[in-house]
PDB file of C-alpha atoms in Angstrom:
ATOM      1  CA  MET A1477      -6.939 -72.919 182.523  1.00  0.00           C
ATOM      2  CA  ARG A1478      -8.757 -69.731 181.453  1.00  0.00           C
ATOM      3  CA  GLY A1479      -9.152 -71.134 177.951  1.00  0.00           C
ATOM      4  CA  ILE A1480     -10.787 -74.302 179.302  1.00  0.00           C
ATOM      5  CA  VAL A1481     -13.199 -72.280 181.479  1.00  0.00           C
ATOM      6  CA  LEU A1482     -14.126 -70.098 178.479  1.00  0.00           C
ATOM      7  CA  PHE A1483     -14.745 -73.229 176.373  1.00  0.00           C
ATOM      8  CA  LEU A1484     -17.054 -74.638 179.052  1.00  0.00           C
ATOM      9  CA  MET A1485     -19.036 -71.387 179.096  1.00  0.00           C
ATOM     10  CA  LEU A1486     -19.398 -70.925 175.341  1.00  0.00           C
ATOM     11  CA  LEU A1487     -19.892 -74.470 174.039  1.00  0.00           C
ATOM     12  CA  PRO A1488     -23.624 -74.708 174.859  1.00  0.00           C
ATOM     13  CA  THR A1489     -24.314 -71.554 172.814  1.00  0.00           C
ATOM     14  CA  VAL A1490     -23.032 -73.175 169.606  1.00  0.00           C
ATOM     15  CA  LEU A1491     -24.934 -76.454 169.965  1.00  0.00           C
ATOM     16  CA  PRO A1492     -28.128 -77.044 167.997  1.00  0.00           C
ATOM     17  CA  ALA A1493     -31.424 -77.228 169.843  1.00  0.00           C
ATOM     18  CA  ALA A1494     -31.430 -80.165 172.261  1.00  0.00           C
ATOM     19  CA  ALA A1495     -33.666 -83.183 172.049  1.00  0.00           C
ATOM     20  CA  GLN A1496     -34.651 -85.292 175.074  1.00  0.00           C
ATOM     21  CA  THR A1497     -32.371 -84.639 178.036  1.00  0.00           C
ATOM     22  CA  THR A1498     -31.504 -87.464 180.444  1.00  0.00           C
ATOM     23  CA  VAL A1499     -30.231 -87.312 184.014  1.00  0.00           C
ATOM     24  CA  GLY A1500     -27.424 -89.565 185.242  1.00  0.00           C
ATOM     25  CA  ILE A1501     -26.141 -90.434 188.709  1.00  0.00           C
ATOM     26  CA  ARG A1502     -22.704 -92.040 188.882  1.00  0.00           C
ATOM     27  CA  ALA A1503     -20.262 -93.452 191.420  1.00  0.00           C
ATOM     28  CA  GLY A1504     -16.946 -95.224 191.106  1.00  0.00           C
ATOM     29  CA  VAL A1505     -13.429 -95.894 192.326  1.00  0.00           C
ATOM     30  CA  GLY A1506     -10.156 -94.808 190.820  1.00  0.00           C
ATOM     31  CA  SER A1507      -6.392 -94.620 191.062  1.00  0.00           C
ATOM     32  CA  ALA A1508      -4.879 -91.151 191.399  1.00  0.00           C
ATOM     33  CA  TRP A1509      -1.276 -89.964 191.160  1.00  0.00           C
ATOM     34  CA  LEU A1510       0.852 -86.959 190.255  1.00  0.00           C
ATOM     35  CA  ALA A1511       2.632 -87.447 186.948  1.00  0.00           C
ATOM     36  CA  VAL A1512       6.265 -86.313 186.767  1.00  0.00           C
ATOM     37  CA  PRO A1513       7.689 -85.356 183.335  1.00  0.00           C
ATOM     38  CA  ARG A1514      11.090 -86.789 184.236  1.00  0.00           C
ATOM     39  CA  PHE A1515      11.655 -90.524 184.664  1.00  0.00           C
ATOM     40  CA  ARG A1516      12.613 -90.058 188.303  1.00  0.00           C
ATOM     41  CA  SER A1517      13.651 -87.319 190.707  1.00  0.00           C
ATOM     42  CA  ALA A1518      17.326 -86.434 191.106  1.00  0.00           C
ATOM     43  CA  PRO A1519      19.303 -88.184 193.896  1.00  0.00           C
ATOM     44  CA  CYS A1520      19.137 -86.385 197.215  1.00  0.00           C
ATOM     45  CA  PRO A1521      22.526 -85.090 198.477  1.00  0.00           C
ATOM     46  CA  PRO A1522      23.850 -86.640 201.720  1.00  0.00           C
ATOM     47  CA  GLU A1523      22.468 -85.146 204.942  1.00  0.00           C
ATOM     48  CA  THR A1524      19.917 -83.133 202.966  1.00  0.00           C
ATOM     49  CA  HIS A1525      16.162 -83.353 203.305  1.00  0.00           C
ATOM     50  CA  CYS A1526      14.576 -83.513 199.857  1.00  0.00           C
ATOM     51  CA  PRO A1527      10.755 -83.637 199.696  1.00  0.00           C
ATOM     52  CA  PRO A1528       9.846 -86.467 197.304  1.00  0.00           C
ATOM     53  CA  ALA A1529       7.579 -86.431 194.292  1.00  0.00           C
ATOM     54  CA  ALA A1530       4.272 -88.338 194.349  1.00  0.00           C
ATOM     55  CA  PRO A1531       3.967 -90.487 191.195  1.00  0.00           C
ATOM     56  CA  GLU A1532       2.711 -93.642 192.912  1.00  0.00           C
ATOM     57  CA  ALA A1533      -1.026 -94.294 192.808  1.00  0.00           C
ATOM     58  CA  VAL A1534      -3.490 -94.114 195.689  1.00  0.00           C
ATOM     59  CA  ARG A1535      -7.141 -95.193 195.668  1.00  0.00           C
ATOM     60  CA  GLY A1536     -10.005 -92.741 195.766  1.00  0.00           C
ATOM     61  CA  LEU A1537     -13.735 -92.311 195.184  1.00  0.00           C
ATOM     62  CA  ILE A1538     -15.664 -90.326 192.603  1.00  0.00           C
ATOM     63  CA  PHE A1539     -19.407 -89.707 192.551  1.00  0.00           C
ATOM     64  CA  GLY A1540     -21.727 -87.116 191.067  1.00  0.00           C
ATOM     65  CA  GLY A1541     -24.452 -86.395 188.550  1.00  0.00           C
ATOM     66  CA  ASP A1542     -24.861 -85.053 185.041  1.00  0.00           C
ATOM     67  CA  LEU A1543     -27.230 -83.976 182.294  1.00  0.00           C
ATOM     68  CA  ASP A1544     -26.930 -85.603 178.876  1.00  0.00           C
ATOM     69  CA  ILE A1545     -28.248 -83.295 176.144  1.00  0.00           C
ATOM     70  CA  PRO A1546     -28.538 -84.952 172.718  1.00  0.00           C
ATOM     71  CA  VAL A1547     -27.854 -82.796 169.684  1.00  0.00           C
ATOM     72  CA  SER A1548     -30.939 -82.396 167.512  1.00  0.00           C
ATOM     73  CA  ASP A1549     -31.006 -84.141 164.119  1.00  0.00           C
ATOM     74  CA  SER A1550     -28.434 -86.692 165.321  1.00  0.00           C
ATOM     75  CA  SER A1551     -30.951 -89.304 166.578  1.00  0.00           C
ATOM     76  CA  GLY A1552     -29.233 -89.202 169.955  1.00  0.00           C
ATOM     77  CA  VAL A1553     -25.898 -90.370 168.547  1.00  0.00           C
ATOM     78  CA  PHE A1554     -24.094 -87.171 169.581  1.00  0.00           C
ATOM     79  CA  GLY A1555     -24.616 -85.065 172.657  1.00  0.00           C
ATOM     80  CA  LEU A1556     -23.152 -83.021 175.463  1.00  0.00           C
ATOM     81  CA  ARG A1557     -22.762 -84.398 178.986  1.00  0.00           C
ATOM     82  CA  ILE A1558     -22.597 -81.605 181.568  1.00  0.00           C
ATOM     83  CA  GLY A1559     -21.671 -82.916 185.000  1.00  0.00           C
ATOM     84  CA  THR A1560     -20.413 -82.203 188.476  1.00  0.00           C
ATOM     85  CA  ALA A1561     -18.684 -84.652 190.794  1.00  0.00           C
ATOM     86  CA  TYR A1562     -16.801 -85.089 194.036  1.00  0.00           C
ATOM     87  CA  ALA A1563     -13.400 -86.585 193.188  1.00  0.00           C
ATOM     88  CA  GLU A1564     -10.633 -87.821 195.491  1.00  0.00           C
ATOM     89  CA  LYS A1565      -7.110 -87.493 194.118  1.00  0.00           C
ATOM     90  CA  GLY A1566      -3.531 -87.451 195.407  1.00  0.00           C
ATOM     91  CA  GLY A1567      -0.506 -89.692 195.262  1.00  0.00           C
ATOM     92  CA  ALA A1568       2.222 -91.498 197.176  1.00  0.00           C
ATOM     93  CA  GLY A1569       5.843 -90.371 197.132  1.00  0.00           C
ATOM     94  CA  PHE A1570       9.243 -91.911 196.677  1.00  0.00           C
ATOM     95  CA  ARG A1571      12.811 -90.666 196.367  1.00  0.00           C
ATOM     96  CA  TYR A1572      16.300 -92.034 195.752  1.00  0.00           C
ATOM     97  CA  ASP A1573      19.287 -91.891 198.063  1.00  0.00           C
ATOM     98  CA  ALA A1574      22.492 -89.999 197.377  1.00  0.00           C
ATOM     99  CA  ASN A1575      23.732 -92.787 195.084  1.00  0.00           C
ATOM    100  CA  GLY A1576      20.529 -92.777 193.081  1.00  0.00           C
ATOM    101  CA  GLU A1577      19.953 -96.455 193.803  1.00  0.00           C
ATOM    102  CA  THR A1578      17.807 -97.133 196.870  1.00  0.00           C
ATOM    103  CA  ARG A1579      14.137 -96.416 196.531  1.00  0.00           C
ATOM    104  CA  GLN A1580      12.702 -94.846 199.667  1.00  0.00           C
ATOM    105  CA  ARG A1581       9.019 -94.395 200.348  1.00  0.00           C
ATOM    106  CA  GLY A1582       8.023 -90.806 201.001  1.00  0.00           C
ATOM    107  CA  GLY A1583       4.775 -89.290 202.177  1.00  0.00           C
ATOM    108  CA  THR A1584       1.255 -89.235 200.808  1.00  0.00           C
ATOM    109  CA  LEU A1585      -1.027 -86.598 199.327  1.00  0.00           C
ATOM    110  CA  SER A1586      -4.810 -86.766 199.813  1.00  0.00           C
ATOM    111  CA  THR A1587      -6.959 -84.180 198.051  1.00  0.00           C
ATOM    112  CA  SER A1588     -10.612 -83.802 197.171  1.00  0.00           C
ATOM    113  CA  TYR A1589     -12.145 -81.635 194.459  1.00  0.00           C
ATOM    114  CA  LEU A1590     -15.523 -80.393 193.312  1.00  0.00           C
ATOM    115  CA  GLN A1591     -15.155 -81.121 189.616  1.00  0.00           C
ATOM    116  CA  PHE A1592     -17.168 -79.727 186.697  1.00  0.00           C
ATOM    117  CA  SER A1593     -17.007 -81.258 183.230  1.00  0.00           C
ATOM    118  CA  MET A1594     -18.476 -80.715 179.785  1.00  0.00           C
ATOM    119  CA  LEU A1595     -17.864 -83.817 177.681  1.00  0.00           C
ATOM    120  CA  LEU A1596     -18.769 -84.474 174.077  1.00  0.00           C
ATOM    121  CA  ARG A1597     -20.574 -87.815 173.913  1.00  0.00           C
ATOM    122  CA  ALA A1598     -20.997 -90.260 171.024  1.00  0.00           C
ATOM    123  CA  ARG A1599     -22.944 -93.533 171.214  1.00  0.00           C
ATOM    124  CA  THR A1600     -24.795 -96.012 169.055  1.00  0.00           C
ATOM    125  CA  SER A1601     -28.506 -96.767 169.302  1.00  0.00           C
ATOM    126  CA  GLY A1602     -30.013 -99.907 170.743  1.00  0.00           C
ATOM    127  CA  SER A1603     -30.417-101.574 174.123  1.00  0.00           C
ATOM    128  CA  LEU A1604     -26.648-102.172 174.374  1.00  0.00           C
ATOM    129  CA  ALA A1605     -24.944 -98.938 173.319  1.00  0.00           C
ATOM    130  CA  PRO A1606     -21.161 -98.297 173.359  1.00  0.00           C
ATOM    131  CA  ILE A1607     -20.237 -94.762 174.462  1.00  0.00           C
ATOM    132  CA  ILE A1608     -17.196 -92.531 173.860  1.00  0.00           C
ATOM    133  CA  LEU A1609     -16.531 -89.382 175.927  1.00  0.00           C
ATOM    134  CA  VAL A1610     -14.011 -86.555 175.537  1.00  0.00           C
ATOM    135  CA  GLY A1611     -13.825 -82.966 176.731  1.00  0.00           C
ATOM    136  CA  PRO A1612     -12.536 -80.448 179.294  1.00  0.00           C
ATOM    137  CA  TRP A1613     -13.045 -80.183 183.041  1.00  0.00           C
ATOM    138  CA  VAL A1614     -12.252 -77.722 185.822  1.00  0.00           C
ATOM    139  CA  ALA A1615     -12.075 -78.403 189.570  1.00  0.00           C
ATOM    140  CA  SER A1616     -12.091 -76.468 192.827  1.00  0.00           C
ATOM    141  CA  LEU A1617     -10.042 -77.794 195.763  1.00  0.00           C
ATOM    142  CA  LEU A1618     -12.122 -78.869 198.765  1.00  0.00           C
ATOM    143  CA  SER A1619      -9.463 -80.418 201.018  1.00  0.00           C
ATOM    144  CA  CYS A1620      -5.744 -81.216 200.998  1.00  0.00           C
ATOM    145  CA  GLU A1621      -3.613 -83.251 203.393  1.00  0.00           C
ATOM    146  CA  LYS A1622       0.030 -84.041 202.727  1.00  0.00           C
ATOM    147  CA  SER A1623       3.054 -85.421 204.541  1.00  0.00           C
ATOM    148  CA  ASP A1624       6.670 -84.877 203.481  1.00  0.00           C
ATOM    149  CA  LEU A1625       5.977 -84.198 199.802  1.00  0.00           C
ATOM    150  CA  ALA A1626       6.977 -81.479 197.385  1.00  0.00           C
ATOM    151  CA  ALA A1627       3.328 -81.140 196.290  1.00  0.00           C
ATOM    152  CA  ILE A1628       1.596 -77.804 196.822  1.00  0.00           C
ATOM    153  CA  CYS A1629      -2.038 -77.477 197.898  1.00  0.00           C
ATOM    154  CA  LYS A1630      -3.560 -75.160 195.306  1.00  0.00           C
ATOM    155  CA  GLY A1631      -7.080 -73.872 194.928  1.00  0.00           C
ATOM    156  CA  GLY A1632      -7.987 -75.463 191.613  1.00  0.00           C
ATOM    157  CA  ASP A1633      -7.161 -77.721 188.720  1.00  0.00           C
ATOM    158  CA  ALA A1634      -8.183 -78.199 185.090  1.00  0.00           C
ATOM    159  CA  GLY A1635      -7.571 -80.616 182.269  1.00  0.00           C
ATOM    160  CA  ILE A1636      -8.935 -82.983 179.659  1.00  0.00           C
ATOM    161  CA  ALA A1637     -10.980 -86.159 180.144  1.00  0.00           C
ATOM    162  CA  ALA A1638     -11.447 -89.145 177.849  1.00  0.00           C
ATOM    163  CA  GLY A1639     -13.437 -92.299 178.416  1.00  0.00           C
ATOM    164  CA  ALA A1640     -15.476 -95.143 176.997  1.00  0.00           C
ATOM    165  CA  GLY A1641     -18.112 -97.556 178.183  1.00  0.00           C
ATOM    166  CA  VAL A1642     -21.429 -99.182 177.498  1.00  0.00           C
ATOM    167  CA  GLN A1643     -25.007 -98.200 178.360  1.00  0.00           C
ATOM    168  CA  ILE A1644     -27.563-100.973 178.900  1.00  0.00           C
ATOM    169  CA  ALA A1645     -31.330-100.338 178.754  1.00  0.00           C
ATOM    170  CA  LEU A1646     -33.266-101.802 181.667  1.00  0.00           C
ATOM    171  CA  PRO A1647     -35.972-104.337 180.668  1.00  0.00           C
ATOM    172  CA  GLY A1648     -39.456-102.883 180.827  1.00  0.00           C
ATOM    173  CA  ARG A1649     -38.086 -99.403 181.570  1.00  0.00           C
ATOM    174  CA  SER A1650     -37.876 -97.452 178.316  1.00  0.00           C
ATOM    175  CA  ASN A1651     -36.586 -94.340 180.084  1.00  0.00           C
ATOM    176  CA  ALA A1652     -33.964 -95.940 182.340  1.00  0.00           C
ATOM    177  CA  SER A1653     -30.599 -97.608 181.800  1.00  0.00           C
ATOM    178  CA  VAL A1654     -27.349 -98.410 183.550  1.00  0.00           C
ATOM    179  CA  GLY A1655     -23.842 -97.801 182.313  1.00  0.00           C
ATOM    180  CA  ILE A1656     -20.308 -98.961 183.029  1.00  0.00           C
ATOM    181  CA  GLU A1657     -17.565 -96.520 182.055  1.00  0.00           C
ATOM    182  CA  GLY A1658     -13.830 -96.145 182.297  1.00  0.00           C
ATOM    183  CA  ILE A1659     -12.596 -92.545 182.290  1.00  0.00           C
ATOM    184  CA  TYR A1660      -9.212 -90.841 182.514  1.00  0.00           C
ATOM    185  CA  TYR A1661      -8.767 -87.286 183.841  1.00  0.00           C
ATOM    186  CA  ARG A1662      -5.499 -85.598 182.887  1.00  0.00           C
ATOM    187  CA  GLY A1663      -4.678 -82.414 184.768  1.00  0.00           C
ATOM    188  CA  VAL A1664      -2.582 -79.647 183.210  1.00  0.00           C
ATOM    189  CA  ARG A1665      -1.840 -77.422 186.211  1.00  0.00           C
ATOM    190  CA  ASN A1666       1.520 -77.744 187.973  1.00  0.00           C
ATOM    191  CA  HIS A1667       1.260 -78.898 191.603  1.00  0.00           C
ATOM    192  CA  SER A1668       4.875 -79.113 192.793  1.00  0.00           C
ATOM    193  CA  GLU A1669       8.476 -78.108 192.208  1.00  0.00           C
ATOM    194  CA  TYR A1670       8.791 -81.242 190.041  1.00  0.00           C
ATOM    195  CA  ASP A1671       6.167 -79.956 187.550  1.00  0.00           C
ATOM    196  CA  GLU A1672       3.740 -82.660 188.685  1.00  0.00           C
ATOM    197  CA  THR A1673       0.196 -82.695 187.296  1.00  0.00           C
ATOM    198  CA  THR A1674      -2.813 -84.670 188.505  1.00  0.00           C
ATOM    199  CA  ARG A1675      -3.992 -87.935 186.979  1.00  0.00           C
ATOM    200  CA  LEU A1676      -7.098 -89.949 187.799  1.00  0.00           C
ATOM    201  CA  ALA A1677      -8.181 -93.203 186.131  1.00  0.00           C
ATOM    202  CA  ALA A1678     -11.605 -94.385 187.322  1.00  0.00           C
ATOM    203  CA  ILE A1679     -14.222 -97.054 186.738  1.00  0.00           C
ATOM    204  CA  GLN A1680     -17.756 -95.845 187.404  1.00  0.00           C
ATOM    205  CA  MET A1681     -21.330 -97.124 187.368  1.00  0.00           C
ATOM    206  CA  ARG A1682     -24.002 -94.765 186.048  1.00  0.00           C
ATOM    207  CA  PHE A1683     -27.783 -94.918 186.407  1.00  0.00           C
ATOM    208  CA  VAL A1684     -29.665 -92.948 183.756  1.00  0.00           C
ATOM    209  CA  PHE A1685     -33.309 -91.901 183.733  1.00  0.00           C
TER     210      PHE A1685
END
């Protein structure tokens, strides 16, 4: 996590001088879960309470804003998108009985984060421009509610994001456009005894001016 934070701090210092900067406001919905490295949790012994993992998805919201700084001498094809967002994450749990056969629903995890990202952006020119995004993010925990899960409420998270979409110029508005993007946030910090890490796959609308 320290390496990701250091990257976020130093990357702007190595970029060439920026061209025209744009401001974006975005909002969307997503599916969040905690990924478990094993296929499933071990069967729970008879008469033993075993807090379940939380790999099943729950719905959440994401909204925020960002600055898009094009790299000079690239004609706006490459740039850096620096953003902050409110993101809802979590997951739903399940476990197996002592025979390892019956699937039992467990509890739920509902968390919210203040998330900061610094994504490298590539796009084509024109009124209909495909976009590709990739880069690191860090997040600070705002709230956490859980019921009967092995998940631990920790103060932060970090990971890598990747996404793609399209940006459409608004007719008669040379400085404004709208975008539709799909983005995937993969956390790398362990959040439970099952080595679970956060995942969030979201679809978002973005207004740019």
